[in-house]
Tab-separated table of C-alpha atoms in Angstrom:
chain	number	residue	atom	x	y	z
A	5	UNK	CA	42.708	-45.726	23.646
A	6	UNK	CA	41.218	-45.851	27.055
A	7	UNK	CA	37.651	-45.961	27.584
A	8	UNK	CA	37.674	-41.989	28.475
A	9	UNK	CA	38.759	-41.420	25.020
A	10	UNK	CA	36.901	-43.223	23.144
A	11	UNK	CA	33.976	-41.881	24.725
A	12	UNK	CA	34.914	-38.006	24.392
A	13	UNK	CA	35.650	-39.036	20.765
A	14	UNK	CA	31.662	-40.861	20.492
A	15	UNK	CA	30.585	-37.666	21.750
A	16	UNK	CA	32.777	-35.634	19.272
A	17	UNK	CA	30.957	-37.416	16.506
A	18	UNK	CA	27.694	-37.289	17.607
A	19	UNK	CA	28.064	-33.541	17.932
A	20	UNK	CA	29.553	-32.935	14.402
A	21	UNK	CA	26.263	-34.954	13.142
A	22	UNK	CA	23.999	-32.959	14.708
A	23	UNK	CA	25.336	-29.880	13.373
A	24	UNK	CA	25.690	-31.268	10.008
A	25	UNK	CA	22.530	-30.484	7.513
A	26	UNK	CA	22.847	-33.953	6.231
A	27	UNK	CA	22.329	-35.551	9.148
A	28	UNK	CA	19.643	-33.549	10.071
A	29	UNK	CA	18.560	-30.497	7.950
A	30	UNK	CA	18.866	-27.164	8.816
A	31	UNK	CA	16.020	-25.111	9.407
A	32	UNK	CA	15.417	-22.278	7.341
A	33	UNK	CA	17.508	-23.337	4.588
A	34	UNK	CA	15.104	-26.012	3.165
A	35	UNK	CA	14.225	-23.773	0.200
A	36	UNK	CA	17.820	-22.759	-0.576
A	37	UNK	CA	18.204	-26.262	-2.830
A	38	UNK	CA	15.882	-28.246	-4.415
A	39	UNK	CA	17.437	-31.697	-3.138
A	40	UNK	CA	16.353	-29.731	0.275
A	41	UNK	CA	13.190	-29.414	-1.092
A	42	UNK	CA	12.519	-32.714	-1.716
A	43	UNK	CA	13.590	-34.084	1.286
A	44	UNK	CA	10.794	-32.242	2.728
A	45	UNK	CA	8.161	-34.698	0.861
A	46	UNK	CA	8.940	-37.543	3.374
A	47	UNK	CA	7.166	-35.577	6.591
A	48	UNK	CA	4.225	-34.595	4.457
A	49	UNK	CA	3.627	-38.014	3.668
A	50	UNK	CA	4.069	-39.181	7.208
A	51	UNK	CA	1.188	-35.972	7.643
A	52	UNK	CA	-1.045	-37.534	5.226
A	53	UNK	CA	-1.162	-40.889	6.903
A	54	UNK	CA	-2.026	-38.846	10.185
A	55	UNK	CA	-4.664	-37.133	8.451
A	56	UNK	CA	-6.190	-40.031	6.830
A	57	UNK	CA	-6.700	-41.835	9.624
A	58	UNK	CA	-8.375	-38.279	11.541
A	59	UNK	CA	-10.611	-38.277	8.353
A	60	UNK	CA	-11.393	-42.057	9.333
A	61	UNK	CA	-12.023	-41.502	12.999
A	62	UNK	CA	-14.268	-38.288	12.150
A	63	UNK	CA	-16.363	-40.150	9.705
A	64	UNK	CA	-17.181	-42.831	12.164
A	65	UNK	CA	-18.113	-40.482	14.848
A	66	UNK	CA	-20.611	-38.040	12.588
A	67	UNK	CA	-21.676	-40.871	10.907
A	68	UNK	CA	-22.435	-41.329	14.940
A	69	UNK	CA	-23.894	-38.226	15.596
A	70	UNK	CA	-25.809	-38.657	12.045
A	71	UNK	CA	-27.767	-41.459	13.660
A	72	UNK	CA	-28.507	-39.874	16.967
A	73	UNK	CA	-30.265	-37.019	14.852
A	74	UNK	CA	-32.141	-38.723	12.648
A	75	UNK	CA	-33.580	-40.768	15.732
A	76	UNK	CA	-34.946	-37.369	17.348
A	77	UNK	CA	-35.759	-36.004	14.271
A	78	UNK	CA	-37.998	-39.023	13.541
A	79	UNK	CA	-39.463	-38.448	16.822
A	80	UNK	CA	-40.318	-34.904	16.478
A	81	UNK	CA	-41.673	-35.281	12.905
A	82	UNK	CA	-44.512	-37.665	13.970
A	83	UNK	CA	-47.651	-35.434	15.369
A	84	UNK	CA	-49.094	-38.310	16.605
A	85	UNK	CA	-46.522	-38.946	18.762
A	86	UNK	CA	-48.292	-38.496	22.755
A	87	UNK	CA	-46.357	-37.301	25.503
A	88	UNK	CA	-48.602	-38.456	27.744
A	89	UNK	CA	-46.919	-41.857	26.696
A	90	UNK	CA	-45.049	-42.746	29.927
A	91	UNK	CA	-42.362	-44.692	27.882
A	92	UNK	CA	-41.591	-41.499	25.555
A	93	UNK	CA	-42.014	-39.097	28.514
A	94	UNK	CA	-39.179	-40.767	30.183
A	95	UNK	CA	-36.425	-40.663	26.910
A	96	UNK	CA	-37.190	-37.240	26.019
A	97	UNK	CA	-36.648	-36.296	29.653
A	98	UNK	CA	-33.197	-38.894	29.655
A	99	UNK	CA	-32.435	-37.139	26.366
A	100	UNK	CA	-32.371	-33.675	27.557
A	101	UNK	CA	-30.803	-34.361	30.850
A	102	UNK	CA	-28.179	-37.099	29.265
A	103	UNK	CA	-27.971	-37.898	25.874
A	104	UNK	CA	-27.497	-34.715	24.806
A	105	UNK	CA	-25.041	-33.513	26.812
A	106	UNK	CA	-22.907	-37.125	26.467
A	107	UNK	CA	-23.734	-36.048	22.582
A	108	UNK	CA	-21.858	-32.175	23.475
A	109	UNK	CA	-18.782	-33.299	25.471
A	110	UNK	CA	-18.353	-36.647	23.567
A	111	UNK	CA	-14.552	-37.273	23.910
A	112	UNK	CA	-14.279	-38.836	20.634
A	113	UNK	CA	-13.567	-34.916	19.056
A	114	UNK	CA	-11.021	-33.970	21.235
A	115	UNK	CA	-9.567	-38.048	21.588
A	116	UNK	CA	-9.118	-37.506	17.262
A	117	UNK	CA	-7.773	-34.312	16.950
A	118	UNK	CA	-5.194	-35.071	19.861
A	119	UNK	CA	-4.002	-38.039	17.799
A	120	UNK	CA	-3.581	-35.490	14.978
A	121	UNK	CA	-1.784	-33.207	16.859
A	122	UNK	CA	0.455	-35.580	18.799
A	123	UNK	CA	1.572	-36.919	15.352
A	124	UNK	CA	2.228	-33.241	13.694
A	125	UNK	CA	4.648	-32.471	17.010
A	126	UNK	CA	6.421	-35.655	16.384
A	127	UNK	CA	7.540	-34.496	12.480
A	128	UNK	CA	7.750	-30.393	13.452
A	129	UNK	CA	11.250	-30.803	13.681
A	130	UNK	CA	11.632	-32.597	10.410
A	131	UNK	CA	9.613	-29.745	8.560
A	132	UNK	CA	10.367	-26.341	6.981
A	133	UNK	CA	10.953	-23.324	9.164
A	134	UNK	CA	9.416	-19.443	9.097
A	135	UNK	CA	12.559	-18.641	7.278
A	136	UNK	CA	12.091	-21.054	4.397
A	137	UNK	CA	9.180	-19.730	3.316
A	138	UNK	CA	10.597	-16.057	3.545
A	139	UNK	CA	13.497	-17.383	1.622
A	140	UNK	CA	11.012	-19.162	-0.996
A	141	UNK	CA	9.156	-15.764	-1.163
A	142	UNK	CA	11.795	-14.177	-2.106
A	143	UNK	CA	12.943	-16.578	-4.595
A	144	UNK	CA	9.573	-15.766	-6.090
A	145	UNK	CA	9.865	-12.548	-6.050
A	146	UNK	CA	13.578	-12.728	-7.855
A	147	UNK	CA	11.922	-14.807	-10.590
A	148	UNK	CA	9.324	-12.095	-11.256
A	149	UNK	CA	12.028	-9.667	-11.528
A	150	UNK	CA	14.670	-11.555	-13.755
A	151	UNK	CA	12.639	-12.537	-16.325
A	152	UNK	CA	9.673	-10.065	-16.245
A	153	UNK	CA	7.240	-12.590	-15.345
A	154	UNK	CA	2.872	-11.241	-14.223
A	155	UNK	CA	2.162	-12.493	-11.467
A	156	UNK	CA	-1.362	-12.522	-12.450
A	157	UNK	CA	0.300	-15.418	-14.736
A	158	UNK	CA	2.184	-17.303	-11.929
A	159	UNK	CA	-1.073	-16.919	-9.670
A	160	UNK	CA	-2.691	-19.801	-12.296
A	161	UNK	CA	0.388	-22.035	-12.582
A	162	UNK	CA	1.989	-19.996	-15.957
A	163	UNK	CA	5.276	-18.478	-16.764
A	164	UNK	CA	5.059	-15.503	-19.124
A	165	UNK	CA	7.185	-12.612	-19.694
A	166	UNK	CA	5.107	-9.475	-20.214
A	167	UNK	CA	7.138	-6.258	-22.071
A	168	UNK	CA	4.120	-3.561	-22.774
A	169	UNK	CA	1.466	-5.503	-24.852
A	170	UNK	CA	3.683	-8.326	-25.611
A	171	UNK	CA	3.267	-11.707	-23.921
A	172	UNK	CA	5.772	-14.492	-23.975
A	173	UNK	CA	5.600	-17.934	-22.711
A	174	UNK	CA	8.744	-18.982	-21.051
A	175	UNK	CA	7.595	-22.116	-19.863
A	176	UNK	CA	4.595	-24.201	-20.314
A	177	UNK	CA	4.387	-26.625	-17.769
A	178	UNK	CA	3.086	-30.330	-18.007
A	179	UNK	CA	0.446	-29.600	-15.208
A	180	UNK	CA	-0.323	-26.438	-14.207
A	181	UNK	CA	-0.541	-25.792	-10.683
A	182	UNK	CA	-2.275	-22.175	-9.405
A	183	UNK	CA	-1.983	-20.903	-6.487
A	184	UNK	CA	-4.745	-19.877	-3.959
A	185	UNK	CA	-5.818	-16.298	-2.186
A	186	UNK	CA	-3.490	-17.073	0.650
A	187	UNK	CA	-0.573	-18.787	-0.974
A	188	UNK	CA	-0.630	-15.435	-2.886
A	189	UNK	CA	-0.650	-13.468	0.510
A	190	UNK	CA	1.789	-14.960	1.925
A	191	UNK	CA	4.294	-13.715	-0.934
A	192	UNK	CA	2.692	-10.260	-0.870
A	193	UNK	CA	3.212	-10.088	3.285
A	194	UNK	CA	6.807	-11.364	2.837
A	195	UNK	CA	7.594	-8.326	1.150
A	196	UNK	CA	5.537	-6.313	2.623
A	197	UNK	CA	7.068	-7.029	6.130
A	198	UNK	CA	10.617	-6.210	4.476
A	199	UNK	CA	8.987	-2.673	3.554
A	200	UNK	CA	9.372	-3.918	-0.320
A	201	UNK	CA	5.597	-2.793	-1.187
A	202	UNK	CA	6.749	-2.320	-5.222
A	203	UNK	CA	6.352	-6.281	-4.608
A	204	UNK	CA	3.498	-6.417	-2.069
A	205	UNK	CA	1.153	-4.392	-4.145
A	206	UNK	CA	0.561	-6.897	-6.904
A	207	UNK	CA	0.693	-10.332	-5.337
A	208	UNK	CA	-1.557	-8.457	-2.419
A	209	UNK	CA	-4.311	-7.525	-4.856
A	210	UNK	CA	-3.929	-11.183	-6.588
A	211	UNK	CA	-4.748	-12.742	-3.127
A	212	UNK	CA	-7.519	-9.833	-3.012
A	213	UNK	CA	-8.874	-10.898	-6.619
A	214	UNK	CA	-8.690	-14.722	-5.656
A	215	UNK	CA	-10.288	-14.187	-2.419
A	216	UNK	CA	-13.073	-12.030	-3.700
A	217	UNK	CA	-13.473	-14.638	-6.675
A	218	UNK	CA	-13.985	-17.068	-3.913
A	219	UNK	CA	-16.990	-14.688	-2.186
A	220	UNK	CA	-13.760	-14.066	0.897
A	221	UNK	CA	-14.403	-18.153	1.151
A	222	UNK	CA	-11.702	-19.004	4.026
A	223	UNK	CA	-10.659	-22.116	4.056
A	224	UNK	CA	-8.884	-24.725	7.179
A	225	UNK	CA	-5.267	-24.366	6.216
A	226	UNK	CA	-5.838	-20.589	5.194
A	227	UNK	CA	-3.649	-18.331	7.768
A	228	UNK	CA	-5.167	-14.967	5.847
A	229	UNK	CA	-8.832	-14.276	4.841
A	230	UNK	CA	-10.049	-11.361	2.169
A	231	UNK	CA	-10.065	-8.652	5.170
A	232	UNK	CA	-6.511	-9.560	5.859
A	233	UNK	CA	-5.274	-9.130	2.375
A	234	UNK	CA	-7.660	-6.217	1.761
A	235	UNK	CA	-5.980	-4.505	4.856
A	236	UNK	CA	-1.990	-5.060	4.255
A	237	UNK	CA	-2.821	-3.612	0.636
A	238	UNK	CA	-4.741	-0.267	1.792
A	239	UNK	CA	-1.381	0.364	3.927
A	240	UNK	CA	0.974	-1.139	1.148
A	241	UNK	CA	-0.497	1.441	-1.640
A	242	UNK	CA	-0.698	4.515	0.971
A	243	UNK	CA	3.079	3.650	2.440
A	244	UNK	CA	4.017	4.458	-1.478
A	245	UNK	CA	1.966	7.286	-1.951
A	246	UNK	CA	1.788	9.256	1.325
A	247	UNK	CA	4.781	11.184	0.444
A	248	UNK	CA	3.118	12.308	-2.837
A	249	UNK	CA	-0.009	13.496	-1.126
A	250	UNK	CA	0.942	14.329	2.615
A	251	UNK	CA	-2.680	15.833	2.950
A	252	UNK	CA	-4.112	12.284	2.734
A	253	UNK	CA	-3.770	11.096	6.233
A	254	UNK	CA	-4.477	8.539	8.968
A	255	UNK	CA	-4.969	9.354	12.533
A	256	UNK	CA	-6.692	9.157	15.806
A	257	UNK	CA	-9.579	12.227	16.130
A	258	UNK	CA	-10.812	13.356	19.662
A	259	UNK	CA	-11.710	16.253	17.902
A	260	UNK	CA	-11.017	17.709	21.538
A	261	UNK	CA	-13.544	16.744	23.359
A	262	UNK	CA	-13.472	15.117	26.139
A	263	UNK	CA	-15.910	12.234	25.079
A	264	UNK	CA	-12.809	10.866	22.560
A	265	UNK	CA	-9.846	11.771	24.723
A	266	UNK	CA	-9.986	8.200	26.002
A	267	UNK	CA	-11.191	6.595	23.010
A	268	UNK	CA	-10.501	8.442	20.266
A	269	UNK	CA	-11.564	7.212	16.581
A	270	UNK	CA	-9.362	5.936	13.271
A	271	UNK	CA	-9.732	9.209	11.409
A	272	UNK	CA	-9.101	7.898	7.357
A	273	UNK	CA	-9.067	10.854	5.194
A	274	UNK	CA	-10.549	9.586	1.790
A	275	UNK	CA	-10.116	12.759	-0.390
A	276	UNK	CA	-9.893	16.155	-0.171
A	277	UNK	CA	-12.363	18.113	-2.373
A	278	UNK	CA	-14.943	17.525	-1.488
A	279	UNK	CA	-13.878	16.853	1.868
A	280	UNK	CA	-14.477	12.706	2.959
A	281	UNK	CA	-13.748	10.576	5.842
A	282	UNK	CA	-13.923	7.520	6.906
A	283	UNK	CA	-14.230	6.548	10.995
A	284	UNK	CA	-13.310	2.987	10.986
A	285	UNK	CA	-14.937	0.721	13.968
A	286	UNK	CA	-17.508	4.061	14.721
A	287	UNK	CA	-19.922	1.592	16.176
A	288	UNK	CA	-19.487	-2.146	17.817
A	289	UNK	CA	-20.475	-5.295	15.841
A	290	UNK	CA	-23.536	-5.354	19.081
A	291	UNK	CA	-24.817	-1.788	18.245
A	292	UNK	CA	-24.478	-2.339	14.147
A	293	UNK	CA	-26.707	-5.297	15.410
A	294	UNK	CA	-28.946	-3.508	17.463
A	295	UNK	CA	-29.503	-0.358	15.685
A	296	UNK	CA	-31.050	-3.264	12.492
A	297	UNK	CA	-33.085	-5.329	14.740
A	298	UNK	CA	-34.249	-1.949	15.889
A	299	UNK	CA	-35.610	-0.737	12.395
A	300	UNK	CA	-36.382	-4.257	10.836
A	301	UNK	CA	-39.950	-4.301	11.916
A	302	UNK	CA	-40.458	-0.555	11.043
A	303	UNK	CA	-38.582	-0.425	6.873
A	304	UNK	CA	-40.536	0.045	3.904
A	305	UNK	CA	-40.129	0.836	0.373
A	306	UNK	CA	-37.754	3.943	0.248
A	307	UNK	CA	-38.700	6.966	-1.633
A	308	UNK	CA	-37.304	9.951	-3.161
A	309	UNK	CA	-38.324	13.901	-3.143
A	310	UNK	CA	-40.319	14.488	-6.010
A	311	UNK	CA	-41.289	18.656	-6.303
A	312	UNK	CA	-43.462	18.501	-3.151
A	313	UNK	CA	-43.953	15.302	-2.476
A	314	UNK	CA	-41.654	11.511	-1.775
A	315	UNK	CA	-42.243	9.141	-4.081
A	316	UNK	CA	-40.660	5.720	-4.532
A	317	UNK	CA	-38.635	5.426	-7.847
A	318	UNK	CA	-36.961	2.452	-9.563
A	319	UNK	CA	-33.244	4.343	-9.021
A	320	UNK	CA	-33.817	3.693	-5.836
A	321	UNK	CA	-33.908	0.048	-5.065
A	322	UNK	CA	-33.842	-0.457	-0.870
A	323	UNK	CA	-36.229	0.054	2.260
A	324	UNK	CA	-35.841	2.552	5.054
A	325	UNK	CA	-37.004	3.046	8.530
A	326	UNK	CA	-36.728	6.492	10.688
A	327	UNK	CA	-35.611	5.881	14.835
A	328	UNK	CA	-36.298	8.504	16.947
A	329	UNK	CA	-33.315	8.785	19.795
A	330	UNK	CA	-36.633	7.435	22.248
A	331	UNK	CA	-36.180	3.875	20.470
A	332	UNK	CA	-33.489	3.200	22.856
A	333	UNK	CA	-30.598	4.568	24.658
A	334	UNK	CA	-28.537	3.110	22.555
A	335	UNK	CA	-29.048	5.586	20.194
A	336	UNK	CA	-29.007	8.849	22.232
A	337	UNK	CA	-24.811	7.396	22.734
A	338	UNK	CA	-24.665	7.429	19.008
A	339	UNK	CA	-25.929	11.189	18.764
A	340	UNK	CA	-23.484	12.286	21.413
A	341	UNK	CA	-20.979	10.466	19.737
A	342	UNK	CA	-21.311	11.896	16.407
A	343	UNK	CA	-21.978	15.283	17.777
A	344	UNK	CA	-18.402	15.017	19.973
A	345	UNK	CA	-16.571	13.801	16.237
A	346	UNK	CA	-18.372	16.354	13.939
A	347	UNK	CA	-18.415	19.521	16.899
A	348	UNK	CA	-22.124	19.496	15.284
A	349	UNK	CA	-25.714	19.672	16.963
A	350	UNK	CA	-27.360	16.463	15.837
A	351	UNK	CA	-30.176	17.084	17.619
A	352	UNK	CA	-34.095	17.711	15.946
A	353	UNK	CA	-34.931	20.307	14.089
A	354	UNK	CA	-31.533	20.908	13.772
A	355	UNK	CA	-30.684	17.521	12.902
A	356	UNK	CA	-33.106	14.621	11.158
A	357	UNK	CA	-33.825	10.746	12.883
A	358	UNK	CA	-31.385	8.338	12.471
A	359	UNK	CA	-32.719	6.713	8.796
A	360	UNK	CA	-31.371	2.867	8.756
A	361	UNK	CA	-31.781	1.432	5.342
A	362	UNK	CA	-31.441	-2.526	3.465
A	363	UNK	CA	-30.613	-2.663	0.250
A	364	UNK	CA	-32.456	-5.353	-1.645
A	365	UNK	CA	-31.595	-7.389	-4.628
A	366	UNK	CA	-28.556	-5.657	-6.866
A	367	UNK	CA	-30.208	-2.693	-3.970
A	368	UNK	CA	-28.849	0.462	-5.594
A	369	UNK	CA	-29.226	4.208	-5.474
A	370	UNK	CA	-28.453	6.218	-8.646
A	371	UNK	CA	-26.199	9.533	-8.452
A	372	UNK	CA	-28.096	12.051	-6.415
A	373	UNK	CA	-27.395	14.799	-4.242
A	374	UNK	CA	-27.705	14.407	-0.291
A	375	UNK	CA	-28.861	18.440	0.201
A	376	UNK	CA	-31.861	19.837	-1.673
A	377	UNK	CA	-31.885	21.396	-5.165
A	378	UNK	CA	-34.575	23.106	-4.907
A	379	UNK	CA	-36.860	25.586	-3.013
A	380	UNK	CA	-39.464	23.158	-2.755
A	381	UNK	CA	-37.921	20.232	-1.504
A	382	UNK	CA	-39.539	18.785	1.356
A	383	UNK	CA	-36.250	18.958	2.970
A	384	UNK	CA	-37.388	22.322	4.066
A	385	UNK	CA	-40.582	21.063	5.810
A	386	UNK	CA	-38.209	20.877	8.941
A	387	UNK	CA	-37.387	25.176	8.920
A	388	UNK	CA	-33.985	23.980	9.892
A	389	UNK	CA	-32.433	24.724	6.400
A	390	UNK	CA	-30.582	22.292	3.752
A	391	UNK	CA	-28.655	19.368	4.480
A	392	UNK	CA	-24.961	20.607	5.541
A	393	UNK	CA	-23.660	17.711	6.144
A	394	UNK	CA	-23.971	13.471	5.919
A	395	UNK	CA	-23.172	10.709	8.552
A	396	UNK	CA	-23.062	7.242	6.903
A	397	UNK	CA	-22.974	4.136	9.007
A	398	UNK	CA	-22.206	0.891	6.957
A	399	UNK	CA	-23.758	-1.685	9.361
A	400	UNK	CA	-22.947	-4.821	7.584
A	401	UNK	CA	-20.761	-5.967	5.449
A	402	UNK	CA	-20.982	-7.269	1.762
A	403	UNK	CA	-19.094	-9.887	-0.596
A	404	UNK	CA	-19.006	-8.158	-3.146
A	405	UNK	CA	-20.253	-4.189	-4.541
A	406	UNK	CA	-22.570	-1.904	-2.660
A	407	UNK	CA	-19.693	1.103	-3.127
A	408	UNK	CA	-20.530	4.625	-2.156
A	409	UNK	CA	-19.376	6.385	-5.640
A	410	UNK	CA	-18.376	9.989	-6.077
A	411	UNK	CA	-19.332	10.408	-9.621
A	412	UNK	CA	-17.806	14.099	-10.267
A	413	UNK	CA	-14.489	13.487	-8.075
A	414	UNK	CA	-14.085	10.326	-9.571
A	415	UNK	CA	-13.683	7.967	-6.401
A	416	UNK	CA	-15.439	5.285	-4.500
A	417	UNK	CA	-15.534	3.719	-0.534
A	418	UNK	CA	-16.066	0.225	-0.455
A	419	UNK	CA	-18.303	-0.632	2.107
A	420	UNK	CA	-16.281	-1.071	5.501
A	421	UNK	CA	-18.751	-3.008	8.190
A	422	UNK	CA	-18.865	-0.770	11.441
A	423	UNK	CA	-16.851	2.652	9.259
A	424	UNK	CA	-18.965	5.877	9.264
A	425	UNK	CA	-18.623	7.737	6.322
A	426	UNK	CA	-18.564	11.734	6.655
A	427	UNK	CA	-18.841	14.749	4.524
A	428	UNK	CA	-19.964	18.132	3.915
A	429	UNK	CA	-22.581	18.567	1.316
A	430	UNK	CA	-22.677	22.492	1.370
A	431	UNK	CA	-19.905	24.751	0.770
A	432	UNK	CA	-19.687	27.225	3.568
A	433	UNK	CA	-21.375	30.461	1.425
A	434	UNK	CA	-24.492	27.504	1.878
A	435	UNK	CA	-24.585	26.788	-1.777
A	436	UNK	CA	-24.430	23.193	-2.283
A	437	UNK	CA	-21.154	21.261	-3.269
A	438	UNK	CA	-21.598	20.316	-6.697
A	439	UNK	CA	-18.607	17.494	-6.690
A	440	UNK	CA	-20.834	15.445	-3.615
A	441	UNK	CA	-23.138	13.785	-6.429
A	442	UNK	CA	-22.644	10.036	-5.266
A	443	UNK	CA	-24.058	7.235	-5.369
A	444	UNK	CA	-24.715	3.755	-3.734
A	445	UNK	CA	-23.795	1.263	-6.526
A	446	UNK	CA	-26.094	-2.308	-7.069
A	447	UNK	CA	-24.690	-4.666	-4.068
A	448	UNK	CA	-23.446	-7.658	-6.265
A	449	UNK	CA	-23.077	-10.286	-2.863
A	450	UNK	CA	-24.062	-9.621	0.768
A	451	UNK	CA	-26.810	-8.077	2.689
A	452	UNK	CA	-26.416	-3.913	2.939
A	453	UNK	CA	-27.387	-2.049	5.622
A	454	UNK	CA	-26.806	1.812	6.547
A	455	UNK	CA	-28.032	4.313	9.006
A	456	UNK	CA	-27.543	7.711	7.585
A	457	UNK	CA	-27.915	11.303	9.948
A	458	UNK	CA	-28.355	14.159	8.312
A	459	UNK	CA	-27.123	17.089	9.526
A	460	UNK	CA	-28.870	20.951	8.837
A	461	UNK	CA	-28.237	24.277	8.722
A	462	UNK	CA	-29.502	25.755	11.512
A	463	UNK	CA	-27.720	25.186	14.602
A	464	UNK	CA	-24.856	25.151	13.365
A	465	UNK	CA	-23.769	29.357	12.922
A	466	UNK	CA	-21.325	29.132	15.713
A	467	UNK	CA	-20.049	25.258	15.192
A	468	UNK	CA	-19.348	25.983	11.545
A	469	UNK	CA	-19.431	29.656	10.763
A	470	UNK	CA	-20.416	31.143	7.472
A	471	UNK	CA	-18.116	32.341	4.536
A	472	UNK	CA	-18.633	34.464	1.662
A	473	UNK	CA	-15.295	32.868	-0.588
A	474	UNK	CA	-16.296	30.223	-3.053
A	475	UNK	CA	-13.195	28.267	-2.194
A	476	UNK	CA	-14.537	27.683	1.484
């Protein structure tokens, strides 16, 4: 065989080996055989070695930072330290001009993480591909279906068949290995991306439950968060049900108002009777923060109408403040946005000033109506009629609890940061809508802030015409 022929033969063998899944594991096929899965342990061990070296480097760096911190703190704690001492004055200036800059811009952190990233990139070609993650997730769903396995049990590491009220243990592993909230999210997301909402919903529900169990805590290795899980779960629920209740829908709302044409608001119809809608991202983070800051110095214990008086009561645990639109130009902009969205006149005396509320420990407000139910109510002092509508803005998020529950209508709306909840308190006849009886559920964990804009009957005659029909 000539040299050219021998070279061709060698190249052919190399080409075959390059395409051979044994010589080089085919990416995307790892999940399909346990022997391939077992081989994936080797690159993870290499990654563990890289992570160990990274941790040791970071520990040394943090010890050095702690030393610097302790040194500076000791100087600040000594109240007798005279700045008039030229040595101390010099070291203070040096620290602020040089030392702090060296600490903040130290290359050690970037060098440590760079070494870890370089090591990861060296083994990346040997790691399972995203197709493997999809395949493994589909495998769990297949086992779930064939053996009627309970998702909540799988998440705890147990293999239980659930048929009606009967629970049968199919396999008891010697060591329980539970799934994290992010693990469950990834399985649910694979089903979600395939449009398989039957499987997506239980896995996403379990993800939400586990995230909430850890108070929404996010880990470094997690890709998802509680917000991600809730977002996917909400849409997954919507997909199976929107064909049954087509009147409940989401849309981009402009209210045919030029103010909103360039920036429509995301509208979600929550309930039809009573008509309750949620406007997502109605305010920005900066606006919510500004409103809270404006109100905080003026917060006082919230009161409720009692006959002709307003008194603090145990069934309303919160503090509140009233903000006139003259307090800041941003409040004027907010009023314009509410008016554009609702089509109502929100200027006094046709609407009340913005009420900002902060709930305390276990803060809540027991079932109540926003509209007056007695002719002697203080609400009529404005001489602009009853409260026809409520516009409530969530100015913060909470980890748990705090939902707005509509008692007779039997539904609740969780706290959605920066969103606004709107409902009509009165029928078009002027009679109060009893289905708007609602409560602020106790805040379990978190700091709940809301802003209420109550809009009155007068001034809305041509914006929301009256009707004698009881059903309107």
